[in-house]
Short mmCIF file of C-alpha atoms and ligand atoms in Angstrom, two decimals:
data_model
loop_
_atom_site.label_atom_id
_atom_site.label_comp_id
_atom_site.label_asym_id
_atom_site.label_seq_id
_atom_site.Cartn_x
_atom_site.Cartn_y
_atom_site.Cartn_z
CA UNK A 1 103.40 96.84 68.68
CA UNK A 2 101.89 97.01 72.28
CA UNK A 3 103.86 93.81 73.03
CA UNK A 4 103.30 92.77 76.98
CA UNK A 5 101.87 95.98 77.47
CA UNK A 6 98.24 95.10 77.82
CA UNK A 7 98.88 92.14 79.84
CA UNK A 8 101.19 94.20 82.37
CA UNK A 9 98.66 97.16 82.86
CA UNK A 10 95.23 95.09 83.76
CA UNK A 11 97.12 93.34 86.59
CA UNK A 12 101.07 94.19 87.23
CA UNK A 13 101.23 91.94 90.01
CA UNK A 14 99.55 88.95 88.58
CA UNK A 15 101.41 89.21 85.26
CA UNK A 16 104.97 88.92 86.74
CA UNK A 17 104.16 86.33 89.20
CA UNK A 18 102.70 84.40 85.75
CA UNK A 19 105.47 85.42 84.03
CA UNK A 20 107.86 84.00 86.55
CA UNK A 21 106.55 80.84 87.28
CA UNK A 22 105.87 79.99 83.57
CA UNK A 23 108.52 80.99 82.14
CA UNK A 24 111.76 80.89 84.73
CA UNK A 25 114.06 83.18 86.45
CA UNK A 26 114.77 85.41 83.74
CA UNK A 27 111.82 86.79 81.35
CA UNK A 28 112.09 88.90 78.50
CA UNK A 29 109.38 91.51 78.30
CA UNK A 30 108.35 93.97 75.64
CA UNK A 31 106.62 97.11 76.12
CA UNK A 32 106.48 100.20 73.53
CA UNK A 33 110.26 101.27 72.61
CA UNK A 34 111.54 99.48 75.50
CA UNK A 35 113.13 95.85 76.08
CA UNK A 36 113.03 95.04 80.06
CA UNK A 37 114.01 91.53 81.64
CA UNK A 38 112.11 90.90 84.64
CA UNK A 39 114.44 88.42 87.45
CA UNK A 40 113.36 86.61 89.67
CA UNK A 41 116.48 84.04 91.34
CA UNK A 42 117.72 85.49 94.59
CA UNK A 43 121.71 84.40 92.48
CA UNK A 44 120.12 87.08 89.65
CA UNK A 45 118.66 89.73 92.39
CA UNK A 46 122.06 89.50 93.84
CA UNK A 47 124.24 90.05 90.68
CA UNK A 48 122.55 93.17 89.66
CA UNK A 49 122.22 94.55 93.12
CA UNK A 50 125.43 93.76 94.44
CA UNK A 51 127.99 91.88 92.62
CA UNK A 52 127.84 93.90 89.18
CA UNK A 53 126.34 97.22 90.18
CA UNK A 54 128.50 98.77 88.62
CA UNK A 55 127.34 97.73 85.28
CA UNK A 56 123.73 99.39 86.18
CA UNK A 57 122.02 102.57 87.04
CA UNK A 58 118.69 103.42 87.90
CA UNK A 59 115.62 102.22 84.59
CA UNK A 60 114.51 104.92 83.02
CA UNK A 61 111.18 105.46 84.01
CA UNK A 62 112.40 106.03 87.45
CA UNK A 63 115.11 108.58 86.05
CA UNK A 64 113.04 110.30 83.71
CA UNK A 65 109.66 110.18 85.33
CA UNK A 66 109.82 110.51 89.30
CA UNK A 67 110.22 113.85 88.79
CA UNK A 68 108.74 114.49 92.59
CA UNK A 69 112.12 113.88 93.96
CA UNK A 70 114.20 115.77 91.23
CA UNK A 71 117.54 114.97 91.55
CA UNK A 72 117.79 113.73 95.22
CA UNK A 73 119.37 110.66 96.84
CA UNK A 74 116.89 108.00 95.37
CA UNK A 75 117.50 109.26 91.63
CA UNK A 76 121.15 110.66 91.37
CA UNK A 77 124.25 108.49 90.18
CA UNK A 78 127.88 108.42 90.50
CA UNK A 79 130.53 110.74 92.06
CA UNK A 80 127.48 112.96 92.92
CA UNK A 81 125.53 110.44 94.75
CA UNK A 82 128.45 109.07 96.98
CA UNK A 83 128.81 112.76 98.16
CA UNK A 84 125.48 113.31 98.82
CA UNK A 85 124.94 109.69 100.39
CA UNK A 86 128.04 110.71 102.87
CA UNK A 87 126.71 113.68 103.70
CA UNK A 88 123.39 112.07 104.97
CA UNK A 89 124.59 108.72 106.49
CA UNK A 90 125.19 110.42 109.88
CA UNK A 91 122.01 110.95 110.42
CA UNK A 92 120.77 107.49 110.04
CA UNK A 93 123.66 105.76 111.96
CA UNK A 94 122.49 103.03 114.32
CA UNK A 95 123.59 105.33 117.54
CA UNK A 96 121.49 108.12 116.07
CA UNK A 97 118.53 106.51 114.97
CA UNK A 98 118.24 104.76 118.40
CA UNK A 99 117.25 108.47 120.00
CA UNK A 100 114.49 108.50 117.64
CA UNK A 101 113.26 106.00 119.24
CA UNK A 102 111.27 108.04 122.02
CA UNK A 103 109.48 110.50 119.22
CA UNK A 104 108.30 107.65 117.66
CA UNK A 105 106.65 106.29 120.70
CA UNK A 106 105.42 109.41 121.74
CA UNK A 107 103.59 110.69 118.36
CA UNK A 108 102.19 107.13 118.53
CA UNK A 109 100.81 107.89 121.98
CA UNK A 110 99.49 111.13 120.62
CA UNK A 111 97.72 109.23 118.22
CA UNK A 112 95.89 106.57 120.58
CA UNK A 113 94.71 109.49 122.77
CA UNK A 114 92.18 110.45 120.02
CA UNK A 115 91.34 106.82 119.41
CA UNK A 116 88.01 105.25 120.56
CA UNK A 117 86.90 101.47 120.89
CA UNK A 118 84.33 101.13 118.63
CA UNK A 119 85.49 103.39 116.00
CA UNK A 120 86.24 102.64 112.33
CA UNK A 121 89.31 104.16 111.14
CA UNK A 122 91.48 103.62 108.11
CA UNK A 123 94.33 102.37 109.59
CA UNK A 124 96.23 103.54 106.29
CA UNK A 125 95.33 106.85 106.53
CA UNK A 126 96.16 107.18 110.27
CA UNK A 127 99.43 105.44 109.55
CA UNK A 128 100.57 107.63 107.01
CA UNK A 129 99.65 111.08 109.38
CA UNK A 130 101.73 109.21 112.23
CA UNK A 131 104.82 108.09 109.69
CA UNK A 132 104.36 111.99 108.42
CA UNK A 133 104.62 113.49 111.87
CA UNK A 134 107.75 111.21 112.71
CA UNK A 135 109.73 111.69 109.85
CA UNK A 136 109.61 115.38 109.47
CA UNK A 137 110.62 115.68 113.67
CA UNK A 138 113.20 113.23 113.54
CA UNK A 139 115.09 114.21 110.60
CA UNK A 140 113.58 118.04 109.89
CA UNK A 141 112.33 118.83 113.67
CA UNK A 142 109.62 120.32 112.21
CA UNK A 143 106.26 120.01 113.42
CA UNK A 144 103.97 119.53 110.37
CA UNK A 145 100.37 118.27 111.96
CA UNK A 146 99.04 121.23 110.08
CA UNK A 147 99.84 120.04 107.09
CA UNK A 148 99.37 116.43 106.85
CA UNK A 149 95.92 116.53 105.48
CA UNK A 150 97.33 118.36 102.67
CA UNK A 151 100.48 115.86 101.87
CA UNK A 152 98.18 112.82 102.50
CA UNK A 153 95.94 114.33 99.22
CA UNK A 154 99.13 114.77 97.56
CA UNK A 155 100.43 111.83 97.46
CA UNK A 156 97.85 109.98 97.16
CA UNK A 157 97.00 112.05 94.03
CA UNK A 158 100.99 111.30 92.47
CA UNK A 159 100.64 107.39 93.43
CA UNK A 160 97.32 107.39 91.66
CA UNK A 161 99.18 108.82 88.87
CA UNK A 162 101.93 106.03 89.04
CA UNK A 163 99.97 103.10 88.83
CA UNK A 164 97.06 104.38 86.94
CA UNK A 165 99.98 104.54 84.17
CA UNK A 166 101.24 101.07 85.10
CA UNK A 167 104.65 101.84 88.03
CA UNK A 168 105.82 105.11 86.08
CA UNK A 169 104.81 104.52 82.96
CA UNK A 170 105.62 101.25 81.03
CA UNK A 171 102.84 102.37 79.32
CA UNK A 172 103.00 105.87 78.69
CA UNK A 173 102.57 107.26 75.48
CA UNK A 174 102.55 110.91 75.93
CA UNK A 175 105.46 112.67 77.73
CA UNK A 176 104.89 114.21 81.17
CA UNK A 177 105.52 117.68 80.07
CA UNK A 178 101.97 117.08 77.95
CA UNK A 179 99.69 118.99 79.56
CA UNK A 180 97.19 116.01 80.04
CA UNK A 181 94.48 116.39 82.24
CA UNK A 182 97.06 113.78 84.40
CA UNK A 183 99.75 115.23 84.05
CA UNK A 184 98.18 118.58 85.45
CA UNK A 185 96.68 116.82 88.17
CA UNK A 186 100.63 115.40 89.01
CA UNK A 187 101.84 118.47 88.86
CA UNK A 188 99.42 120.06 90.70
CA UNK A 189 100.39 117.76 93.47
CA UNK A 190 104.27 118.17 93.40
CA UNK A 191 103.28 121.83 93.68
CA UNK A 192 101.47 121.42 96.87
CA UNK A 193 104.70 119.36 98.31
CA UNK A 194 107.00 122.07 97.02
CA UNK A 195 104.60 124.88 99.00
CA UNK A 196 105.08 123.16 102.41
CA UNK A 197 109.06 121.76 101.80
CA UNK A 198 110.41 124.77 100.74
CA UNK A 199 108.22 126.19 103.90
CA UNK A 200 109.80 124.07 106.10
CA UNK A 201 113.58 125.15 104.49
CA UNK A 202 113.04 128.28 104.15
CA UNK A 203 112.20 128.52 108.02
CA UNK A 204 115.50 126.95 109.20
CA UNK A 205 117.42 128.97 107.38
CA UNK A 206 115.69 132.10 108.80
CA UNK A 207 116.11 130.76 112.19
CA UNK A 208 120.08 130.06 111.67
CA UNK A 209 119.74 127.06 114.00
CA UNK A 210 121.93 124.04 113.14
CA UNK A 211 119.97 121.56 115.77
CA UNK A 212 122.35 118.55 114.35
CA UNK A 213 119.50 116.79 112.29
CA UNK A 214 119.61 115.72 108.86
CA UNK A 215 118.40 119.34 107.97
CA UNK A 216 120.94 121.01 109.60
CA UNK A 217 123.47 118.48 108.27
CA UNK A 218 122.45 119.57 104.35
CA UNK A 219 121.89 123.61 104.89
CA UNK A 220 125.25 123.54 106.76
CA UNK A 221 127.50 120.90 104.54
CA UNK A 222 130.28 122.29 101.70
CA UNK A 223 132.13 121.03 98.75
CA UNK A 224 135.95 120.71 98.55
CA UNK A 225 134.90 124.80 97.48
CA UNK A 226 133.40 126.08 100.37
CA UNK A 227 130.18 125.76 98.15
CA UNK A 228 126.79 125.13 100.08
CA UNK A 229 123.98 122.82 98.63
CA UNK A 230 121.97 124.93 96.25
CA UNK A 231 118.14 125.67 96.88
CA UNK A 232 116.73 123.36 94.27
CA UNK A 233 119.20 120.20 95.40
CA UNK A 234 118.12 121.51 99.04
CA UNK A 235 114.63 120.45 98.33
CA UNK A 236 115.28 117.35 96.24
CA UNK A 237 117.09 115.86 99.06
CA UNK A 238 114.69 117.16 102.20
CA UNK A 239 111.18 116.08 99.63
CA UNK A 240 113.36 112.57 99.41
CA UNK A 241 113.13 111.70 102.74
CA UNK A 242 110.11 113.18 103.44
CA UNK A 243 108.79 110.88 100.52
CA UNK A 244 110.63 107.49 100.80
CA UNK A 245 110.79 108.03 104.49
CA UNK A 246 107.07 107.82 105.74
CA UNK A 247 104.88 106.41 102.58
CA UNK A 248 106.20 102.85 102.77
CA UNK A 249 106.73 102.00 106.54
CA UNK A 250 102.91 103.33 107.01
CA UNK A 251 102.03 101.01 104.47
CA UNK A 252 104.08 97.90 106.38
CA UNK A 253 102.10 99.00 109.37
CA UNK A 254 98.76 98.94 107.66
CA UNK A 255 98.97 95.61 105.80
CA UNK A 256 100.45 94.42 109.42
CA UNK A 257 97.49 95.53 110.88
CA UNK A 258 95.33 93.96 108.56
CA UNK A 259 97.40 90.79 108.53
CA UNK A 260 96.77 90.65 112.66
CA UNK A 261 93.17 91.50 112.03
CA UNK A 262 93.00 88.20 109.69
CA UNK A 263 94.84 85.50 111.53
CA UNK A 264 93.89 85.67 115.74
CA UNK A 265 96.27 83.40 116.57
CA UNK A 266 99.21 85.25 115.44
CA UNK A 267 97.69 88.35 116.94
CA UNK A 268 97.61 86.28 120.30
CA UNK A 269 100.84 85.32 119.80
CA UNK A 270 102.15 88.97 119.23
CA UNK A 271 99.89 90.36 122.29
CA UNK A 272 101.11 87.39 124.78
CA UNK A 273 104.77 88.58 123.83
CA UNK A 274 104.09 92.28 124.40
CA UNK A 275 102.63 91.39 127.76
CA UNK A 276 105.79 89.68 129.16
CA UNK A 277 108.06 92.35 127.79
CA UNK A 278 106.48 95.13 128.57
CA UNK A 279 103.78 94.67 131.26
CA UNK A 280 101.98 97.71 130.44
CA UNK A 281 104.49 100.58 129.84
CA UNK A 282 105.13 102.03 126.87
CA UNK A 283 107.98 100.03 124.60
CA UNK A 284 111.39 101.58 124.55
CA UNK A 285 114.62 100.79 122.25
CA UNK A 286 116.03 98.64 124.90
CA UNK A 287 112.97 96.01 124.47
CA UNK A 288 113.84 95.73 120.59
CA UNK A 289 116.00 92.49 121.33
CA UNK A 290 113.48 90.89 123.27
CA UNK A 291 110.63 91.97 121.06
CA UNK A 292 111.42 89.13 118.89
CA UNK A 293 108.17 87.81 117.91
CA UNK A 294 106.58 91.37 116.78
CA UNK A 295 109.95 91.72 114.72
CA UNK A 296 108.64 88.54 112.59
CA UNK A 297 105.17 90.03 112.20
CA UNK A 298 106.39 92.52 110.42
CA UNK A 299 109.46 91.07 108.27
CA UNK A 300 106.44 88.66 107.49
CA UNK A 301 104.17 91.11 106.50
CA UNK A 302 106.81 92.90 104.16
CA UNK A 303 107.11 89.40 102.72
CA UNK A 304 103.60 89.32 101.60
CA UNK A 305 103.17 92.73 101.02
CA UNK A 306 106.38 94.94 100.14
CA UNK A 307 105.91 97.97 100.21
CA UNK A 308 108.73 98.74 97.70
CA UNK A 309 107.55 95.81 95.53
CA UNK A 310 109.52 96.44 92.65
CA UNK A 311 113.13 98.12 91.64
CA UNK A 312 114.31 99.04 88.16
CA UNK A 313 117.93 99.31 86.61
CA UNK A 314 119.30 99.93 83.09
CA UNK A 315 122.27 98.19 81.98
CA UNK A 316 125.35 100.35 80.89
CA UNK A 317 126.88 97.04 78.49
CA UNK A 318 126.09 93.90 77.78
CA UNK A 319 126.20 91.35 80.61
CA UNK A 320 124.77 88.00 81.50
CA UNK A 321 122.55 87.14 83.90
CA UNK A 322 121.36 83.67 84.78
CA UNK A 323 122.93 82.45 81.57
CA UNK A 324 121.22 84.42 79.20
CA UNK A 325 122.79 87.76 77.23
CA UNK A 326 121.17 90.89 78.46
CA UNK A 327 121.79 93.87 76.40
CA UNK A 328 123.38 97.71 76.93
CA UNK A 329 120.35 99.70 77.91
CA UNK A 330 117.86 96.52 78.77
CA UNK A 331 115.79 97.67 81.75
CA UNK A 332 115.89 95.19 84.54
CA UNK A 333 112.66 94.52 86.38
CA UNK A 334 113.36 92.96 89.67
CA UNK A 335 110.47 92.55 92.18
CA UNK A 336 110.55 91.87 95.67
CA UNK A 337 106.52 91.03 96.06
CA UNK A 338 107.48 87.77 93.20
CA UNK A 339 110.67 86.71 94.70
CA UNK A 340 108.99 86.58 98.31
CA UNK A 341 106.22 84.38 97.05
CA UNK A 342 108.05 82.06 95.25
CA UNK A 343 107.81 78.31 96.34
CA UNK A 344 111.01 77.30 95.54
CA UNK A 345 112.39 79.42 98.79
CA UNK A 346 109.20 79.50 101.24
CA UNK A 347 106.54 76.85 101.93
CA UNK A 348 103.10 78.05 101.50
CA UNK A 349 104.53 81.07 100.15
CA UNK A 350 101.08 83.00 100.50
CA UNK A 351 100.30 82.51 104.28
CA UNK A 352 101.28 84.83 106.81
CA UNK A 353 103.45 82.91 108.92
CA UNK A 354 105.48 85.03 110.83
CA UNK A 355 107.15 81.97 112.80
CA UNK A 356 108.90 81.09 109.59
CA UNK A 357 111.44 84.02 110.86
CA UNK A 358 111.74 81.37 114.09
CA UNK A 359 112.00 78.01 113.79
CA UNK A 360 114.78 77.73 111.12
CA UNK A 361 112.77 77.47 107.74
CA UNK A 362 114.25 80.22 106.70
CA UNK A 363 117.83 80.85 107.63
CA UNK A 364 119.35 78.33 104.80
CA UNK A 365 117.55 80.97 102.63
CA UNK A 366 119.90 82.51 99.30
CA UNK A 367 120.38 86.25 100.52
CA UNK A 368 118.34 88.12 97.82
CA UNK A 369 115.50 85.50 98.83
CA UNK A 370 113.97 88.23 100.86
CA UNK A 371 114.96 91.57 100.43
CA UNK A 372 112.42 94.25 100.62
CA UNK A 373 115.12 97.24 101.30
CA UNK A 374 116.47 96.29 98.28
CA UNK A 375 120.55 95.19 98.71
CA UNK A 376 124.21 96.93 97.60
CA UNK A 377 125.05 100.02 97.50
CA UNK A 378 121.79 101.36 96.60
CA UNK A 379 120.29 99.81 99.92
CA UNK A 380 117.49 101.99 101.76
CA UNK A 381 119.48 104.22 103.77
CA UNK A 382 116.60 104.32 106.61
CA UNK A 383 116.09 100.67 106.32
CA UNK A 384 117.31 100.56 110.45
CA UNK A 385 114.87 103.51 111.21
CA UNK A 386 112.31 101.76 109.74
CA UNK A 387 112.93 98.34 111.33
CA UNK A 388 112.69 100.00 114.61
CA UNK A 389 109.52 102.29 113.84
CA UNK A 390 107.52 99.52 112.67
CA UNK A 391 108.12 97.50 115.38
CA UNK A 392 107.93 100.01 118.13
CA UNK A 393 104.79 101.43 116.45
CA UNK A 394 103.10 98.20 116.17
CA UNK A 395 104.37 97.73 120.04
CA UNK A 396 102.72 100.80 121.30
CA UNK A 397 99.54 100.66 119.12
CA UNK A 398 98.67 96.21 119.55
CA UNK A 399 98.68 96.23 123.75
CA UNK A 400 96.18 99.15 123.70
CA UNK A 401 93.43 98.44 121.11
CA UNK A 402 92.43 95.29 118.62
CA UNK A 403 91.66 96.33 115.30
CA UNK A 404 89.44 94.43 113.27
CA UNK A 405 88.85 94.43 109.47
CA UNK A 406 85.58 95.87 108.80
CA UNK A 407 83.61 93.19 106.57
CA UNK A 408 84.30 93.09 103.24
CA UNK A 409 86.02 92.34 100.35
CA UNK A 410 90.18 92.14 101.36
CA UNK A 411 92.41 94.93 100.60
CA UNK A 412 93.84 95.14 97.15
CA UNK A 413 97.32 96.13 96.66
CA UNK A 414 97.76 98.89 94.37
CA UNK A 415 101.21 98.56 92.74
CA UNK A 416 102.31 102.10 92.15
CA UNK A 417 106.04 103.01 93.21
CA UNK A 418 105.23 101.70 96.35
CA UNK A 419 102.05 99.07 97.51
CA UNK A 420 99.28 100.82 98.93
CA UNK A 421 96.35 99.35 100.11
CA UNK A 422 93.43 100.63 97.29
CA UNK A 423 91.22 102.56 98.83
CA UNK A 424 92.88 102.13 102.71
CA UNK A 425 91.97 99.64 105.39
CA UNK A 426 88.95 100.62 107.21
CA UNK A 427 88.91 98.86 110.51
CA UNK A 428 87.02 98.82 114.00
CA UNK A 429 89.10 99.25 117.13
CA UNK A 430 88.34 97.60 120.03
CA UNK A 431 89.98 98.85 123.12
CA UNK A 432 91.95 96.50 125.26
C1 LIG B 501 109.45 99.78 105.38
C2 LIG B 501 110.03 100.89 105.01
C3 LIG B 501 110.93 101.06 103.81
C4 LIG B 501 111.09 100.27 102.71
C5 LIG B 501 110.39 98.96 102.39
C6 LIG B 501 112.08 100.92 101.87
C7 LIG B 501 112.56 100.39 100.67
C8 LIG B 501 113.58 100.94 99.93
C9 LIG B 501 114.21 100.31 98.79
C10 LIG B 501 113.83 98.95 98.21
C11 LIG B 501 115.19 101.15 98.35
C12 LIG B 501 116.15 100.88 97.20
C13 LIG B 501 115.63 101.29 95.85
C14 LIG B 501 116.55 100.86 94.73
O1 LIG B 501 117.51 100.12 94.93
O2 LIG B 501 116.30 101.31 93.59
C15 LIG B 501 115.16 102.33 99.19
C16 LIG B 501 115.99 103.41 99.04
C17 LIG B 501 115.90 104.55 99.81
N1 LIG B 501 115.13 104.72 100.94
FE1 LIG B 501 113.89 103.37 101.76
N2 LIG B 501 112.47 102.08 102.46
C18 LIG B 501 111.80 102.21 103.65
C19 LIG B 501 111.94 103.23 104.57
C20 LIG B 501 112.73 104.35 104.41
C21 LIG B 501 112.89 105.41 105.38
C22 LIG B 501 112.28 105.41 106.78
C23 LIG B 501 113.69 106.35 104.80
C24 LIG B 501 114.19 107.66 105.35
C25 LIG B 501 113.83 108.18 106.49
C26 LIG B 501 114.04 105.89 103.47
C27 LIG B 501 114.80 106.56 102.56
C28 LIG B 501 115.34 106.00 101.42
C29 LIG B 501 116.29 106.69 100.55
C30 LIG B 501 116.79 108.12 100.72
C31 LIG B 501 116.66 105.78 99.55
C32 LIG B 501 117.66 106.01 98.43
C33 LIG B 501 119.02 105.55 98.92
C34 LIG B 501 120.12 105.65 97.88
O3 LIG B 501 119.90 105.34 96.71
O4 LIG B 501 121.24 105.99 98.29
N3 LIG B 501 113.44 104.66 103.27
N4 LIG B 501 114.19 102.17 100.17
#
């Protein structure tokens, strides 16, 4: 009755990877009510993603129970989503995300002014209040400092909620509209967001401004109708970004961090590069080219450590995939943290190795061999803003202060939508 249930919910990430290897690239999986195929072959990845998207939407658990983002870019389907993706592209066009570029430096500035050597900090935590900050000025120019405490508990409340249920729910029994002490708590939570995004909305709109960000974009934009967005669609889209656009580049930062903290030679590596490019000043968008090495650090550490590690679709009809018959309404399981450890496309496939990116190893690789933005028409819209925050964070933070895992047991993953580190990283910073 429970089928793979049991076996999924002590240890997602273990149970896939076993699942994988033992049984090949395509793995039928039962959980209560629900048949789900998890794949594995970058070919597979690839036909689902890209080739045959049309033949899938979004799994269910991700339609019916990330009710956080309502109805907003990361959930919505068809006709609608094309309109809405259009309407936000601009704002994440190369051209425009380069003049990000200086906020994001700045705010990480602002950080390292209240840093001291010596200190332990959990470099989680601080990452999320610095991906926070950024996100909400670039694309909302609102300052939200105030509140960041306040999301931080949020969230960290609703991913509790994911991955104490097993990633949304494989295993949930009870509906979310049960009032469950859970399900309370969740709510409680998604109230808190709504508070301080409908704040930040509401405030614009007062103000009449249109300052040409992504804000202004959605308050201002019409249908074919001369219809404006409604208020509830308003804050789907602006709590979407807010979401998807801080939580999981903070957590590529902090596993990077760790990573560095782990392996000295890398870290030398990174810091010998940082000196020749920069010499002291503060990185820019024009040193992205050159800043190839700290570019590898952190494709490598969102090979170990995704921070999306899994995406879900349903099939619409029967297809095949990988030469086995995959039926209407199967839920695909495809996972980025399995794919990018599998032996069969990188040697030692658990070491951080970030000059795998440079000496050739990996360019023969199939395309959907590493692909932690996920791939087709569904790809993360802000995957180029967050190529060039993480490495211009990591730029401004590494020349200024060493951090070095407090002793311990490692970091464990906690596979909720996203990969958090359990508990944070608490590290001591040594100044430079
Ligand atoms: C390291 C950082 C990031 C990672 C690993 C990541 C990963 C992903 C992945 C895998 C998807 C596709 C999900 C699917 O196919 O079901 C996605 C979609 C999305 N991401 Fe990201 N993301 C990151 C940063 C960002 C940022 C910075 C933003 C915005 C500022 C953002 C906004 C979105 C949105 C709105 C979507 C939905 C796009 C659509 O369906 O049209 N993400 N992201």
């Amino acid at each position: 009755m429970l089928g793979n249930m049991i076996g999924y919910a002590r240890d997602p990430l273990g149970f896939l990877t076993r699942c994988s290897r033992e049984y090949g690239d395509v793995v039928r999986l039962r959980f209560p009510g629900t048949l789900a195929y998890l794949i594995t072959h970058p070919d597979d990845v690839e036909h689902v993603l890209v080739k045959n998207n049309r033949n899938f939407i979004k799994d269910k658990y991700t339609r019916e129970e990330l009710s956080v983002l309502g109805n907003g870019l990361l959930i919505n389907e068809g006709d609608f989503w094309r309109r809405q993706r259009r309407l936000a592209q601009p704002a994440f066009h190369r051209r425009r995300v380069e003049a990000y570029g200086e906020t994001m430096v700045a705010f990480t500035e602002r950080m390292l002014e209240g840093w001291k050597g010596g200190e332990v900090r959990d470099v989680h935590r601080e990452m999320m209040r610095l991906t926070l900050e950024i996100v909400a000025k670039t694309l909302l120019d609102a300052d939200i400092a105030g509140e960041a405490e306040d999301i931080g508990e949020a969230m960290a409340e609703i991913m509790n909620y994911f991955s104490d249920q097993g990633r949304g729910s494989f295993l949930r029994l009870l509906p979310q509209s049960v009032p469950t002490p859970g399900n309370l708590r969740y709510r409680r939570a998604v109230r808190r967001l709504d508070g301080i995004i409908y704040s930040i909305i509401e405030e614009r709109r007062r103000s009449g401004a249109d300052t040409g960000d992504l804000l202004s974009m959605l308050l201002h934009a019409e249908d074919e109708d001369g219809n404006r967005m409604d208020p509830r669609q308003l804050r789907d889209e602006v709590m979407t970004v807010v979401l998807a656009g801080h939580e999981t580049t903070a957590i590529a930062l902090s596993w990077t961090f760790y990573l560095l903290g782990e392996n000295p030679e890398t870290e030398a590596n990174l810091t010998a590069e940082l000196e020749e490019v920069l010499d002291g000043r503060a990185p820019t968008v024009r040193d992205l080219p050159r800043l190839r090495y700290a570019d590898a650090v952190i494709k490598e550490s969102m090979r170990l450590y995704p921070p999306a590690w899994a995406i879900g679709r349903e099939a619409l009809g029967d297809c095949e995939i990988g030469g086995y018959h995959v039926p209407t309404k199967a839920q695909m399981f495809i996972s980025q943290y399995v794919t990018h450890r599998d032996p069969r496309f990188f040697d030692d496939p658990d070491a951080f190795d970030p000059s795998r990116w440079q000496d050739g190893r990996t360019e023969a690789l199939p395309a959907y061999a590493y692909f932690p933005f996920g791939g087709g028409p569904r790809l993360c819209i802000g995957s180029n803003f967050a190529r060039m925050e993480a490495v211009l964070l990591l730029a401004t933070v590494a020349p200024r202060f060493r951090l070095e895992p407090v002793t311990g047991d490692p970091p464990v993953p906690q596979p909720s939508i996203t990969l958090r580190p359990r508990g944070g990283i608490r590290m001591k910073l040594s100044k430079r």
